Structure formats: structure tokens, C-alpha cells
Short mmCIF file of C-alpha atoms and ligand atoms in Angstrom, two decimals:
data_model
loop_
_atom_site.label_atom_id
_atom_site.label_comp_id
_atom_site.label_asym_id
_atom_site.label_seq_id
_atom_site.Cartn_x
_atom_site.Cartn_y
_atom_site.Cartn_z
CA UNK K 76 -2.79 24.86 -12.89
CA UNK K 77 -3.86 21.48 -14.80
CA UNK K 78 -3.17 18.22 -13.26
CA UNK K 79 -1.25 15.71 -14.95
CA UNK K 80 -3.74 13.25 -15.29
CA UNK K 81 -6.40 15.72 -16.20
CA UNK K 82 -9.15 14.51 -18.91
CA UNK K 83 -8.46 10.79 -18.03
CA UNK K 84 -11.57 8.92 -17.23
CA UNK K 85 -11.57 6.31 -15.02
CA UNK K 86 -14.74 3.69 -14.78
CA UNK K 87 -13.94 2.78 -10.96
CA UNK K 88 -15.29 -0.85 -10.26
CA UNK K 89 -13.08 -1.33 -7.63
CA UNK K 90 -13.62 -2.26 -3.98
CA UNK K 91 -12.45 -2.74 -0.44
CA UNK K 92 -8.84 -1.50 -0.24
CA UNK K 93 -6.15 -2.98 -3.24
CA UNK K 94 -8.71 -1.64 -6.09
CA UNK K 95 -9.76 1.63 -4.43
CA UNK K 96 -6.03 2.52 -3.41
CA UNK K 97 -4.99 2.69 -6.95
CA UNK K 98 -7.82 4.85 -8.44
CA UNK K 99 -7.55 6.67 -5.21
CA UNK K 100 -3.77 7.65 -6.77
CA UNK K 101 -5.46 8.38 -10.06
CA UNK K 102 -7.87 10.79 -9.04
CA UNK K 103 -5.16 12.67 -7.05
CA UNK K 104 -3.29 12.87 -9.73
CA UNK K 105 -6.19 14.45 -11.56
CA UNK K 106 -8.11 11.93 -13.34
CA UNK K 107 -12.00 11.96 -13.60
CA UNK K 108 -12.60 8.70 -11.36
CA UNK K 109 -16.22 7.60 -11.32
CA UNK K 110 -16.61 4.86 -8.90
CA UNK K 111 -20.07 2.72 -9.89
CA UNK K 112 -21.37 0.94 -7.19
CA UNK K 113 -24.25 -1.26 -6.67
CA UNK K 114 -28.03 0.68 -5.85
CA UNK K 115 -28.53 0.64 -1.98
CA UNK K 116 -25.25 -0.77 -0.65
CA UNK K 117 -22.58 0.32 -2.77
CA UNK K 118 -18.93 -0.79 -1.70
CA UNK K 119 -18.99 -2.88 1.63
CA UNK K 120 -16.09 -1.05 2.77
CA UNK K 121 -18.99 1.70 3.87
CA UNK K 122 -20.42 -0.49 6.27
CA UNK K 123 -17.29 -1.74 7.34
CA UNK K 124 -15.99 -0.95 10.65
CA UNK K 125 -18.30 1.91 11.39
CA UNK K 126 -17.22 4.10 14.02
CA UNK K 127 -20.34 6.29 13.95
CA UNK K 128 -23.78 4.41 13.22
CA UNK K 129 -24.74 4.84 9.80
CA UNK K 130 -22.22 7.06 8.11
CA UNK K 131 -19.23 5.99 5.92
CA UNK K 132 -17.06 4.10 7.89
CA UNK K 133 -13.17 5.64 7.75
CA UNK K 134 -12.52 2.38 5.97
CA UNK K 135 -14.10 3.65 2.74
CA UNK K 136 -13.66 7.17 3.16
CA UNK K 137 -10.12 7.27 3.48
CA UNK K 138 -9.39 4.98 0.36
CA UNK K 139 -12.04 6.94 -1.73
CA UNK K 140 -11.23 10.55 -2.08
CA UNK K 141 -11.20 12.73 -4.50
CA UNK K 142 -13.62 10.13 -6.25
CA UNK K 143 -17.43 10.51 -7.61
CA UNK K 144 -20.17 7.64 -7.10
CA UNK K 145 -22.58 6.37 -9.79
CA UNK K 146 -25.04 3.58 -8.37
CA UNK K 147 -25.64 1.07 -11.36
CA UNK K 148 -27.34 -2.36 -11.14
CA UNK K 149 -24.85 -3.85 -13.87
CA UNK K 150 -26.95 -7.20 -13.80
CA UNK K 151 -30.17 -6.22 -15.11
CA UNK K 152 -30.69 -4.89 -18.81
CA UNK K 153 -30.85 -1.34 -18.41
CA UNK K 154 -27.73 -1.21 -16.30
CA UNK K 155 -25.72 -3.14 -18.92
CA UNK K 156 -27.46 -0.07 -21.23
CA UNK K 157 -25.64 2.38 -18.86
CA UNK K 158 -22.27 0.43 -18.41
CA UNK K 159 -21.77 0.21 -22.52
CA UNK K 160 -22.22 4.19 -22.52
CA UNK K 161 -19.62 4.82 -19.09
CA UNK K 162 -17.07 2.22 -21.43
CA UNK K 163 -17.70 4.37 -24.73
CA UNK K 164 -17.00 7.59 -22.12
CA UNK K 165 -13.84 5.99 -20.35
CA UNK K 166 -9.94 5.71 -21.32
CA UNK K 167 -9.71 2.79 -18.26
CA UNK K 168 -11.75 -0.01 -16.63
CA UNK K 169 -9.82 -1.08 -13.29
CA UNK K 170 -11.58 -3.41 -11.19
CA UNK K 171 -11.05 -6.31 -8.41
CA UNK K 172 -13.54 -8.49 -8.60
CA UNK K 173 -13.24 -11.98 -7.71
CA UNK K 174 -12.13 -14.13 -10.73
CA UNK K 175 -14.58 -14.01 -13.51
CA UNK K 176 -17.05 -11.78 -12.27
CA UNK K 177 -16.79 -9.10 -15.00
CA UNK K 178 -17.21 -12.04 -17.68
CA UNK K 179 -20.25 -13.02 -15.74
CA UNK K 180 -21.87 -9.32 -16.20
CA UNK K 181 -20.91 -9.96 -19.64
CA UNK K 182 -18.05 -7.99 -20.24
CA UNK K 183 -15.43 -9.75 -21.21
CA UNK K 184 -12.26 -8.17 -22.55
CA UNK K 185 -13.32 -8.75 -26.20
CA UNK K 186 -16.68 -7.18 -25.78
CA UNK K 187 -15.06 -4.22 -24.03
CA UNK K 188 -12.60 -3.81 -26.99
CA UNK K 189 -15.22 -4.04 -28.89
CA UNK K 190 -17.15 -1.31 -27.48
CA UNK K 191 -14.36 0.93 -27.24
CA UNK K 192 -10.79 -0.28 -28.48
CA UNK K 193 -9.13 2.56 -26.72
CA UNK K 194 -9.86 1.47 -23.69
CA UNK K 195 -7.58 0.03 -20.82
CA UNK K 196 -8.60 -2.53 -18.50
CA UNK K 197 -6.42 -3.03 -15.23
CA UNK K 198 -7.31 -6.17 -13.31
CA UNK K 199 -6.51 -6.95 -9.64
CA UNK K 200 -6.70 -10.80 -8.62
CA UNK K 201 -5.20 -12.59 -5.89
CA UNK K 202 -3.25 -14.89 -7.98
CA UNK K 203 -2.07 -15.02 -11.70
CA UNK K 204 -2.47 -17.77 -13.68
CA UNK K 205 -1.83 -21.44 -12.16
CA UNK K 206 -3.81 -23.45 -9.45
CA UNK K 207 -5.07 -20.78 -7.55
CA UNK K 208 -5.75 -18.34 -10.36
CA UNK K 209 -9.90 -19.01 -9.44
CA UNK K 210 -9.11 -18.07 -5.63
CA UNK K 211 -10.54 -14.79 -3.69
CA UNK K 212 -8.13 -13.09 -1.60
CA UNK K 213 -7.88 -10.73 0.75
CA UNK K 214 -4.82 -8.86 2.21
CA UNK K 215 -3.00 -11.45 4.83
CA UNK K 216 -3.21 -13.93 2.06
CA UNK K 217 -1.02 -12.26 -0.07
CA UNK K 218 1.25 -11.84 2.17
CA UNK K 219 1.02 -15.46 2.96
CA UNK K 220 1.46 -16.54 -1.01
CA UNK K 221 3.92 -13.82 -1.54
CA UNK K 222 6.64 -15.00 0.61
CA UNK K 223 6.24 -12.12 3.33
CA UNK K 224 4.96 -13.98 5.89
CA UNK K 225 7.42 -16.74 6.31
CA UNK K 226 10.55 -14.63 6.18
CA UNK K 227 8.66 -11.82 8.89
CA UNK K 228 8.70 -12.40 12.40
CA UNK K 229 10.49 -13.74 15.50
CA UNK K 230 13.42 -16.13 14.70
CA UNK K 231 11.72 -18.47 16.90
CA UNK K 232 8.06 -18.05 16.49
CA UNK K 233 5.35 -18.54 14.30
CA UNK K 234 5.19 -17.07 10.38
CA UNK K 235 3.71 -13.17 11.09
CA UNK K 236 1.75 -10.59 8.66
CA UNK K 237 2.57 -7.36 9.06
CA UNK K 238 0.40 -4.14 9.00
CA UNK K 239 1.58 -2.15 6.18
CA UNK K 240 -0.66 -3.64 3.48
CA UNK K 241 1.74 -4.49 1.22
CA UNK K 242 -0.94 -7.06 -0.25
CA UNK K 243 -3.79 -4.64 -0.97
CA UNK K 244 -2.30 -0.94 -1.56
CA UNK K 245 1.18 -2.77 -2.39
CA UNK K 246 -0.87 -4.49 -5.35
CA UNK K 247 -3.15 -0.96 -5.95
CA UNK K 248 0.34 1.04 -6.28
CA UNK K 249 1.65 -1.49 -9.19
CA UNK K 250 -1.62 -1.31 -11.50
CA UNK K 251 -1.62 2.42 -11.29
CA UNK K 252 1.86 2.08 -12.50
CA UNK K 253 0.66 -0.31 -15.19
CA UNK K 254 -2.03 2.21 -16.09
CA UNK K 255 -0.48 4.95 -16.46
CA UNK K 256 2.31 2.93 -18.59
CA UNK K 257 -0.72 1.93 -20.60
CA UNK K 258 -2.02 5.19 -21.36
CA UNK K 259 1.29 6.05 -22.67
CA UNK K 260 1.96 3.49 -24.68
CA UNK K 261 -1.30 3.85 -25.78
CA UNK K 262 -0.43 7.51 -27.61
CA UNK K 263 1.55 5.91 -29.94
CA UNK K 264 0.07 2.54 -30.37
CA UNK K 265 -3.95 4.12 -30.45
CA UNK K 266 -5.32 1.16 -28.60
CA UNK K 267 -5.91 -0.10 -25.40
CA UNK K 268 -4.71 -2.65 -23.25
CA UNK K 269 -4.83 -5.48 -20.48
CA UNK K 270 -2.89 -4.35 -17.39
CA UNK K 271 -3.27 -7.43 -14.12
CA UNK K 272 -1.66 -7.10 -11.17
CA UNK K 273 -2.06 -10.06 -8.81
CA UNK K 274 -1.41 -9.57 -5.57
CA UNK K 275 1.09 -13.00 -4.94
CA UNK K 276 3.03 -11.10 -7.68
CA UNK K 277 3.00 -7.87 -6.23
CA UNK K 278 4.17 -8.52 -2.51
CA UNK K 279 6.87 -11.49 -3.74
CA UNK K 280 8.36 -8.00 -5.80
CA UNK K 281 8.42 -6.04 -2.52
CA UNK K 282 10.01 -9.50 -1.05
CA UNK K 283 12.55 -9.62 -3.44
CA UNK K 284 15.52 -9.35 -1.00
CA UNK K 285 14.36 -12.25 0.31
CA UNK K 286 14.55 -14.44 -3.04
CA UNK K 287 18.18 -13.10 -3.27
CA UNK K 288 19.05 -14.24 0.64
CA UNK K 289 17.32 -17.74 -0.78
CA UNK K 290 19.63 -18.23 -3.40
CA UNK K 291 22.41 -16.98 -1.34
CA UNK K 292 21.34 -19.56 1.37
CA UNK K 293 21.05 -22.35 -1.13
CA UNK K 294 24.88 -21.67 -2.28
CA UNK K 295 26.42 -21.32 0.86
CA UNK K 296 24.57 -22.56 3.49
CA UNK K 297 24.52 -19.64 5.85
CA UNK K 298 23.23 -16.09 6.14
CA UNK K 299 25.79 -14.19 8.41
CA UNK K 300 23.64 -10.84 8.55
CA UNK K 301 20.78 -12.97 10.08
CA UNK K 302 20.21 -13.18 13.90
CA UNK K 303 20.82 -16.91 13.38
CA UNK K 304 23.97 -16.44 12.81
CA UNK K 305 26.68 -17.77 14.97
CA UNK K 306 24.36 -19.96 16.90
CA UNK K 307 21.74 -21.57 15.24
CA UNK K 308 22.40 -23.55 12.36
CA UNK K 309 20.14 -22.78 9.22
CA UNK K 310 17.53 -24.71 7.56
CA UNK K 311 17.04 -24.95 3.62
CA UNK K 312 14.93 -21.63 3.54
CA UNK K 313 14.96 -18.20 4.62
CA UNK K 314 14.44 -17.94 7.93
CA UNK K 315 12.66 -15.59 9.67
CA UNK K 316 14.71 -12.16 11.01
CA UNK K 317 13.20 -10.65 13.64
CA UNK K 318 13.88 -6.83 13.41
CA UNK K 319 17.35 -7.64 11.70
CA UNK K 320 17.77 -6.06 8.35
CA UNK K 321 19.51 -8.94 6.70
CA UNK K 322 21.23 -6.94 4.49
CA UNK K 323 24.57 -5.26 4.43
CA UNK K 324 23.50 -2.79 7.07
CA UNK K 325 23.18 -4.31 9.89
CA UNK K 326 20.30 -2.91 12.34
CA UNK K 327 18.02 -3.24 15.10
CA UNK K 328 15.81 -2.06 17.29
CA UNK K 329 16.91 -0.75 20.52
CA UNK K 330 15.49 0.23 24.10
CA UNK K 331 15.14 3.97 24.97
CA UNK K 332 14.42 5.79 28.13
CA UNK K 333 10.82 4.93 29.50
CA UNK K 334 10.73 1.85 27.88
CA UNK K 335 9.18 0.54 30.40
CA UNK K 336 6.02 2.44 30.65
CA UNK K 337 5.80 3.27 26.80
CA UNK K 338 5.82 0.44 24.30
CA UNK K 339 7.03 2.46 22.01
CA UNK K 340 9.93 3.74 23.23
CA UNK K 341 12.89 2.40 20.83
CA UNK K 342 14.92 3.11 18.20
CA UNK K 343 15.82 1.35 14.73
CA UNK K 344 19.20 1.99 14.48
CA UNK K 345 22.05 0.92 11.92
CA UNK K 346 25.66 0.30 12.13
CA UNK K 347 26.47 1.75 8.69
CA UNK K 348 30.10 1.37 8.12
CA UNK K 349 30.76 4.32 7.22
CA UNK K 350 29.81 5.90 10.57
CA UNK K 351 31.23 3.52 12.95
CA UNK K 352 34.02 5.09 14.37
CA UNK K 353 31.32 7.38 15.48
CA UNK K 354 28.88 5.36 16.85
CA UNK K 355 32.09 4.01 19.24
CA UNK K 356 32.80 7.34 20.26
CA UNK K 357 29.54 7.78 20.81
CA UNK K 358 28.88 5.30 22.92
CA UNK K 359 32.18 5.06 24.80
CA UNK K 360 33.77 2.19 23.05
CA UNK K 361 36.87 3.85 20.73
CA UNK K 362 38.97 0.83 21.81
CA UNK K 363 36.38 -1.14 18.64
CA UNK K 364 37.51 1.32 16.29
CA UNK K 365 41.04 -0.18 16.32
CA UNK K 366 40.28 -4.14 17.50
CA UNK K 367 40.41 -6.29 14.28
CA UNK K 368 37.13 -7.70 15.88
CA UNK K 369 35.25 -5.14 15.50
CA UNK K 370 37.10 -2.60 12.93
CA UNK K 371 35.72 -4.16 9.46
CA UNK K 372 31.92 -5.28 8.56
CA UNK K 373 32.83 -8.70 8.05
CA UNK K 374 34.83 -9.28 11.17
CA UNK K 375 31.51 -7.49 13.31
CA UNK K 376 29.15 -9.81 12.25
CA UNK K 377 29.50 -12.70 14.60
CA UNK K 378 29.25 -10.73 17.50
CA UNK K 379 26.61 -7.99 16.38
CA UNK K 380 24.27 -9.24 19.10
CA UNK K 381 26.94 -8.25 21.97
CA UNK K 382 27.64 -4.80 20.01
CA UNK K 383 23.83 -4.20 19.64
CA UNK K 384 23.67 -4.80 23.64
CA UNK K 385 26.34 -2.35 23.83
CA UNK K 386 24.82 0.47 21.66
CA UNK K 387 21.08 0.05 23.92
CA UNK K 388 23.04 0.27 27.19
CA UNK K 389 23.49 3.90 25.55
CA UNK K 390 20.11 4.29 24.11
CA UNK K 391 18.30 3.95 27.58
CA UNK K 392 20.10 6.39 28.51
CA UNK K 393 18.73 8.86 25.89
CA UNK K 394 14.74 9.14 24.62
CA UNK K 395 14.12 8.22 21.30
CA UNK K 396 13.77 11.32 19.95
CA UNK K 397 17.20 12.72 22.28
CA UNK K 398 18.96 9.74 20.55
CA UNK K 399 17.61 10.47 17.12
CA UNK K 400 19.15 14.28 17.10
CA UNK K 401 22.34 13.34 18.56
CA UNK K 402 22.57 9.95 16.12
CA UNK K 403 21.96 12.43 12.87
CA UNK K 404 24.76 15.30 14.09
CA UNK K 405 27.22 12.54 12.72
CA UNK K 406 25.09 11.16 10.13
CA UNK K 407 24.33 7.61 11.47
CA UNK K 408 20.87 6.42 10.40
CA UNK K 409 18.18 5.44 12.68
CA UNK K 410 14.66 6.30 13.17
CA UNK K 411 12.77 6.30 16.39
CA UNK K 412 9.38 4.18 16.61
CA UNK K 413 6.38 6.16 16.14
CA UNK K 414 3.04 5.75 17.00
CA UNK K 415 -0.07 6.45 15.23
CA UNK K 416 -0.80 8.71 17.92
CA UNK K 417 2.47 10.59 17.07
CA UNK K 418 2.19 10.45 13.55
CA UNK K 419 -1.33 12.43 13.78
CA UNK K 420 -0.05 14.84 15.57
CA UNK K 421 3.04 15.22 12.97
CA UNK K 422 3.56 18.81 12.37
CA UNK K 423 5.91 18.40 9.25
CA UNK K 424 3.60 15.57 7.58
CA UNK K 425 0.78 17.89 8.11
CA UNK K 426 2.80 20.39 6.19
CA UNK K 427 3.41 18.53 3.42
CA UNK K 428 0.15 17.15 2.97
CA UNK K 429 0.97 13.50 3.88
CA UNK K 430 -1.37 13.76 6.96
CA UNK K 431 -4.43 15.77 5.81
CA UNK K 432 -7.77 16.57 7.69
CA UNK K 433 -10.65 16.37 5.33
CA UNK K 434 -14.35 17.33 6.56
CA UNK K 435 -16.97 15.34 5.46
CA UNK K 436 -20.85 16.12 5.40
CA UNK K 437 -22.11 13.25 7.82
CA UNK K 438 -18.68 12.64 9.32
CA UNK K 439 -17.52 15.76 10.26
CA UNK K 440 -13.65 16.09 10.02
CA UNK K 441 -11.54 13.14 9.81
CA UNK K 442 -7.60 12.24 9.20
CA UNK K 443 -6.75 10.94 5.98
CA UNK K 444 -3.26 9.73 4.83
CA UNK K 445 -2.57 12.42 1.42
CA UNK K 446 -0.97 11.54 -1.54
CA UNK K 447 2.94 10.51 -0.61
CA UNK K 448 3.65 11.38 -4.50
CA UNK K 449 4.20 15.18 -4.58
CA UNK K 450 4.52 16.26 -8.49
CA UNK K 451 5.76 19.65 -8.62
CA UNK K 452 3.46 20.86 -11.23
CA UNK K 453 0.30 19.05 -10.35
CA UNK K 454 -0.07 19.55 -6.67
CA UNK K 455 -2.66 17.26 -4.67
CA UNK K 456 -5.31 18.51 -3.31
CA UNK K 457 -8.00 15.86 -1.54
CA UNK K 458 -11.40 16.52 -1.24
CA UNK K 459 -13.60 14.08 0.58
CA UNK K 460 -15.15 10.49 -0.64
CA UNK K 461 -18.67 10.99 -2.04
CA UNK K 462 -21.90 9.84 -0.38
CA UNK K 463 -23.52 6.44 -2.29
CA UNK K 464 -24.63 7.54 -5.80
CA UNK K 465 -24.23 11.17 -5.22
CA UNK K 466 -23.23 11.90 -8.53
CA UNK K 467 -25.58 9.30 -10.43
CA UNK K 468 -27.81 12.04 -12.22
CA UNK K 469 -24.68 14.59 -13.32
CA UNK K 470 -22.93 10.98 -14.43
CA UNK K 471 -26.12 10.21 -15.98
CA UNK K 472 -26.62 13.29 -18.15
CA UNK K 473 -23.07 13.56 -19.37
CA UNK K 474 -24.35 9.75 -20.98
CA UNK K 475 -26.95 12.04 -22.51
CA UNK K 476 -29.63 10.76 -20.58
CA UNK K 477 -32.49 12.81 -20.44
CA UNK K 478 -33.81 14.23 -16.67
CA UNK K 479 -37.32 11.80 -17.39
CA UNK K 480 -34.96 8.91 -18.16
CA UNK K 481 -32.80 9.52 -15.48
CA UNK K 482 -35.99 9.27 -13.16
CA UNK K 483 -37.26 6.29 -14.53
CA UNK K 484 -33.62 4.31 -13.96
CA UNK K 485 -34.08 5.50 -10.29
CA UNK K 486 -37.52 4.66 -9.95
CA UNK K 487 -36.45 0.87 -11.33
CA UNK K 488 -33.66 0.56 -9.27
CA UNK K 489 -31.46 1.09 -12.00
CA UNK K 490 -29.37 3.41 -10.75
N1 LIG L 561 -24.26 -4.48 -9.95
C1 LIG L 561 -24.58 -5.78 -9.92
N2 LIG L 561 -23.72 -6.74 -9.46
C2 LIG L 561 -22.53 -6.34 -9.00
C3 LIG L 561 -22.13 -4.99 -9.02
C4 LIG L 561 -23.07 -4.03 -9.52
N3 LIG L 561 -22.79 -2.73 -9.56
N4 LIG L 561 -20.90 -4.90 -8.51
C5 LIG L 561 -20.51 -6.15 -8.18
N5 LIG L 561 -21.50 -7.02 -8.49
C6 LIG L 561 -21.48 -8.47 -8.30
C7 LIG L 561 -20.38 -9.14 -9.07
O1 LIG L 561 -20.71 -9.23 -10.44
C8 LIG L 561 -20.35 -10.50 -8.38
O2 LIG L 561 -21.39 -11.31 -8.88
P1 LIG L 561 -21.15 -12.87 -9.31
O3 LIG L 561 -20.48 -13.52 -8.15
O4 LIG L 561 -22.56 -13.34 -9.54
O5 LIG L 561 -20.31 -12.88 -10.51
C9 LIG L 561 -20.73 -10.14 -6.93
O6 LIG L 561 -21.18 -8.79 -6.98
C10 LIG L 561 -19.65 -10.26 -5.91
O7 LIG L 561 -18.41 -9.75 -6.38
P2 LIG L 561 -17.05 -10.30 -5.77
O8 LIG L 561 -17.04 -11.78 -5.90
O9 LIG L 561 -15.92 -9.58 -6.37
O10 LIG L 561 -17.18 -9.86 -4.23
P3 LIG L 561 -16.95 -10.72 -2.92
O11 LIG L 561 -17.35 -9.83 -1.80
O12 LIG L 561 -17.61 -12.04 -2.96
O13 LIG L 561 -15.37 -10.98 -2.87
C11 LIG L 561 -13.07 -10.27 -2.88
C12 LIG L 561 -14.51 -9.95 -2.47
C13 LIG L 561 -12.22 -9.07 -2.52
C14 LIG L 561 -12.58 -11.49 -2.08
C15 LIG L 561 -13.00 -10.56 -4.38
O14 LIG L 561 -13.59 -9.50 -5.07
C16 LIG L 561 -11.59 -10.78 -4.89
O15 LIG L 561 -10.98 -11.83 -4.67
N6 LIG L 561 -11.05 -9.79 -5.61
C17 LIG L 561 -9.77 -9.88 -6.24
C18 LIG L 561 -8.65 -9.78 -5.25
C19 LIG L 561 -8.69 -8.51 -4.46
O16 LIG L 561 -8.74 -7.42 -4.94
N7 LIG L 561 -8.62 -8.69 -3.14
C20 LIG L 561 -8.39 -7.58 -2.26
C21 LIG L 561 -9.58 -7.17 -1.57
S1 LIG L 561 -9.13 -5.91 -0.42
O17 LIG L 561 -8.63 -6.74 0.91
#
């Protein structure tokens, strides 16, 4: 069976996570992805948080499947040689490099249109244009710039990153998007294109409930699915929500037997509307079914704090998992906290391919997150990250170098 994006070749200058999660995607998907990297150290990430001396750290290997490695010095003559014939070869560019970097090696976007006008170059920066369009970033900046940070956290404490990395794969999922959006407008238009994604832009779209609750705020003053709310009088931005959802569903997460002992022993669970004459039989409360305090959305959420209290008195009762299979026989969404330790040992994301064990030939065998995109047709199937230049020579010959050039770029450092 062909994958979909079969016969697309990707020149993969990306590095550390946001670049490498998106041609990561691409190669699962089934493009040709040929990461170049520079002679001797290649991509920091494979030095990065080694957990076995000398061999690629799980930093690099897990956002680098599927994936094969040129080694190219891009800054001395012959390198530039090589890079013209990979862009003549390719149908993308995508690369993160700090600001200006690629113009430095002397490609610009004009010269690479120039070189080949069908191809598509997809750009990861920390910022778009504007004062900070020369800045590096890194992840917990992002989230910072983006507006995640100061609406995530404790009501009362300080502005808090979180560890789903919205900023770097968040950023890496939006430029494959862009890419492939390129490649098909590209069918019909012949040429090639720009694609940037900047990662202030990409994590302020995946806060963009939090721009609507600011304009709500600004009109009228007060945010009554917040944890603010009765009490505490609000300020002139967002505030922070804790583990409230803000939104029309009101949720939170609640204590669960062992608690004590395990610190992950809770709940998320949400008083949808449309379940809550069952959550009060559930939890021994019918009486709120009927009381025009509690019987309508609106008229619950001043006291959702005391009905939240209520509902955990019930969950401690119960473990997480016990609540979670009672909860769904009536329907009533929650989700118990899992570990990483329980998500490894996932039977049904093993089964799917969402949790995947890859072996590796220095490694051994590792866990790897799979692709979370299943295509019907064009089924993923990950293979392992490759070792530093493995695949310089085959890369090299498909050029048309010949086997006594191909030495002679390795015996210059070239390559
Ligand atoms: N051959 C020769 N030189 C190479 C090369 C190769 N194969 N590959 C890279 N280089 C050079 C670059 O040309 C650059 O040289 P100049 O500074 O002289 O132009 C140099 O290596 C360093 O590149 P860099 O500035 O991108 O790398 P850095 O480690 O200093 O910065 C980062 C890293 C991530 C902060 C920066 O790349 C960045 O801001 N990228 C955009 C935003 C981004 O993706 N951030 C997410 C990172 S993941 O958390």
C-alpha cells in the first residue's frame, strides 16, 4: 500500500524539537525526509540529555523517526555544491534556525527559487515580524509570548508553563499543516511557496479561548465560570484558572481513594448539563435536581466550589479508575489522571500504535510516542531515527556523485 505523502522530498534542516516534530509527521506520513546535519555533531538534541553515555539521547531519537541523515558542512564551498543539488532534488525546505541563519549560508528565498521554483520553504521562528522578530526562542518562551503562561496556573500564584509543548510540537504541527497546504496549492499553481510558523503565533491560536474570555472580561467585568468568581473581584485581564475549565462546562479536578499516598490519584471531572440529574443521583444529592439553586447552569455557578466539594466527598470514596467506569455508565465526562508510568504500560495505546516500542542499534529498545494521525489508507509504521550521517553516501549518489567523489567530500570534512 502507498503512503499518502509518498515521493515528497523533504530537505530536513530542522533541529531540537518544534522543527523535527513536523518533518517527524511528514515522514510518517510517507515522505522521503532527509535530515542534513552538520559533520561530527549533527543535531544537539543527540547529545542532549543522554541517558546512556554516548548513544542518541531519547531526546533526538524520539522526534526523529522514520527520518535519514546526510552530514553536510553547508558553510564551506563544496557543501554549498551539495546543498544546491539536495534543493534541485527536494519539493520542501523546512528549517528552524535562528533568524537569518539560512540567508547567512546564502540561501535566501530568492536564490532558492531560483534554484528550483517548485520548491516550498516552511520556516519556524520564535516570533513573526515586529520587535522581537530577530529573537531565539525556545519552548517556555512561547508559551510566555503566546499568552499561555499568564492565563495557566494557580489563581493565586505565580504565571506557570505547562508540559505539553504546545510551543515547540504545537508550532511543528501548524507548518506541517502549512506544507502540506502548500504542496497542494502548488498542483495547480506549479510553484512553490513561503510557509512561517512562529511559535508566539502558534500557541496564542491554541490560547484562543482565552482572547475570547478577554474580550468577554473587558465588556462585562466578570468571568462567572472562573474560580474567582463570587469572591474575588477581577482585574483588567484574564486571570489565571487553576484546573477550572472556564468555559461552559464547568470542571475540576477531584480527590480519589489513596490520594494520599499516590499523587496521582484524581479525577477531571465535568458537570455537563446534560448529565446532572445524574451526577446528583449519583452522589446522593437528588434534592439539587429540583432546588432552583442548583437545577440550571447559570443558577450553579456561584456555588460550584461547594458542589465540587460535594462531588469529591464521593470520589474518595471510589479509585480513579472505579469512578471513571461508573461516571461513563451514564455518560458524564471525566478522565482520571494518568501517569507516564501508566500511560507506558497502556494496553489500548499500544494497540493502536500511539505508544510504540522501536529498537534501535546502540540503544536497544526504547518507547516512542507513534503518529496520533491514523489515515486509513496510509497506515504508520515507525522505524527508528538514523545514526549521524548514516545515509550520507546513498544521499550522495542519488546527487550523482561518483563513489571517488563521495570519498573525497568525506575525507575534507565535507560531508
Ligand atoms: N553546516 C554549517 N553550519 C550550520 C549547519 C551545517 N550543516 N547547520 C547549522 N549551521 C549553523 C547555522 O548556519 C548558524 O550559523 P550562523 O549563526 O553563523 O548563521 C549556526 O549553525 C547556529 O544555528 P542556530 O542559531 O539556529 O542555532 P542555536 O543553537 O544558536 O539556536 C535556537 C537554537 C533553537 C534558539 C534557534 O535556532 C532558533 O531560535 N530557532 C527558531 C525558533 C525555534 O525553532 N525554536 C525552537 C527550538 S526547540 O525548543
Amino acid at each position: 500500500m502507498s503512503k499518502a505523502l509518498e515521493g515528497v522530498k523533504i530537505l530536513d534542516f530542522t533541529h531540537v524539537q518544534s522543527g523535527p516534530t513536523c518533518t517527524q509527521l511528514l515522514a510518517w506520513f510517507g515522505a522521503d525526509v532527509i535530515k542534513v546535519e552538520r559533520p561530527g555533531e549533527g543535531d544537539a538534541t543527540r547529545g542532549q540529555l543522554r541517558d546512556i553515555p554516548d548513544v542518541d539521547s531519547l531526546y533526538f531519537t524520539m522526534l526523529n523517526h522514520n527520518k535519514r541523515s546526510i552530514t553536510l558542512n553547508t558553510k564551506s564551498n563544496k557543501g554549498k555544491d551539495v546543498l544546491v543539488k539536495l534543493i534541485q532534488h527536494c519539493d520542501v525546505l523546512v528549517e528552524n534556525f535562528a533568524p537569518g541563519a539560512l540567508d547567512r549560508m546564502g540561501f535566501s528565498w530568492e536564490r532558492i527559487q531560483e534554484i528550483n521554483p517548485r520548491m516550498i520553504l516552511a520556516s519556524i521562528k520564535g516570533f513573526g515580524p515586529g520587535p522581537y522578530v530577530d529573537c531565539k526562542v525556545y519552548e517556555n518562551v512561547a508559551q510566555c509570548t503566546g499568552g499561555a503562561a499568564s492565563t495557566t496556573g494557580d489563581p493565586n500564584g505565580i504565571p506557570m508553563v505547562t508540559g505539553a509543548q504546545i510551543g515547540d510540537s504545537g508550532t511543528g504541527l501548524h507548518l506541517a499543516l502549512g506544507i502540506v497546504t502548500a504542496l497542494f496549492h502548488r498542483e495547480k499553481s506549479g510553484r512553490g511557496q513561503r510557509v512561517t510558523a512562529a511559535m508566539q503565533d502558534a500557541v496564542l491560536n491554541l490560547c484562543r479561548v482565552k482572547l475570547r474570555d478577554q474580550q468577554r472580561l473587558d465588556r462585562t467585568q466578570v468571568l462567572k465560570e472562573y474560580p474567582q468568581y463570587p469572591e474575588i473581584e477581577f482585574g483588567d485581564a484574564v486571570p489565571r484558572a487553576g484546573n477550572a475549565s472556564g468555559g461552559g462546562q464547568p470542571g475540576a479536578i477531584l480527590k480519589c481513594k489513596g490520594w494520599q499516598k499516590d499523587p496521582n490519584a484524581y479525577i477531571y471531572f465535568i458537570t455537563q448539563a446534560a448529565v446532572w440529574s445524574d451526577i446528583c443521583k449519583i452522589i446522593g444529592e437528588e434534592g439539587w435536581i429540583t432546588n432552583p439553586s442548583y437545577a440550571t447552569p447559570e443558577a450553579r455557578l456561584p456555588h460550584l466550589k461547594m458542589i465540587f466539594a460535594r462531588i469529591e466527598e464521593w470520589t474518595k470514596t471510589k479509585t480513579k479508575f472505579e469512578a471513571m467506569d461508573i461516571l461513563n455508565e451514564f455518560d458524564i465526562p471525566c478522565g482520571p489522571i494518568l501517569s507516564m508510568k501508566e500511560i507506558s504500560d497502556d494496553k489500548s495505546l499500544r494497540a493502536t500504535g500511539t505508544v510504540v516500542e522501536v529498537d534501535h542499534p546502540t540503544r536497544g529498545k526504547y518507547l516512542t510516542v507513534g503518529n496520533p494521525i491514523k489515515l486509513s489508507d496510509s497506515p504508520t509504521e515507525v522505524t527508528r531515527s538514523p545514526l549521524l550521517g548514516e545515509h550520507s553516501g546513498e544521499i550522495l549518489s542519488i546527487l550523482g556523485y561518483s563513489a571517488t567523489e563521495i570519498a573525497q567530500l568525506k575525507g575534507e570534512r565535507v560531508v
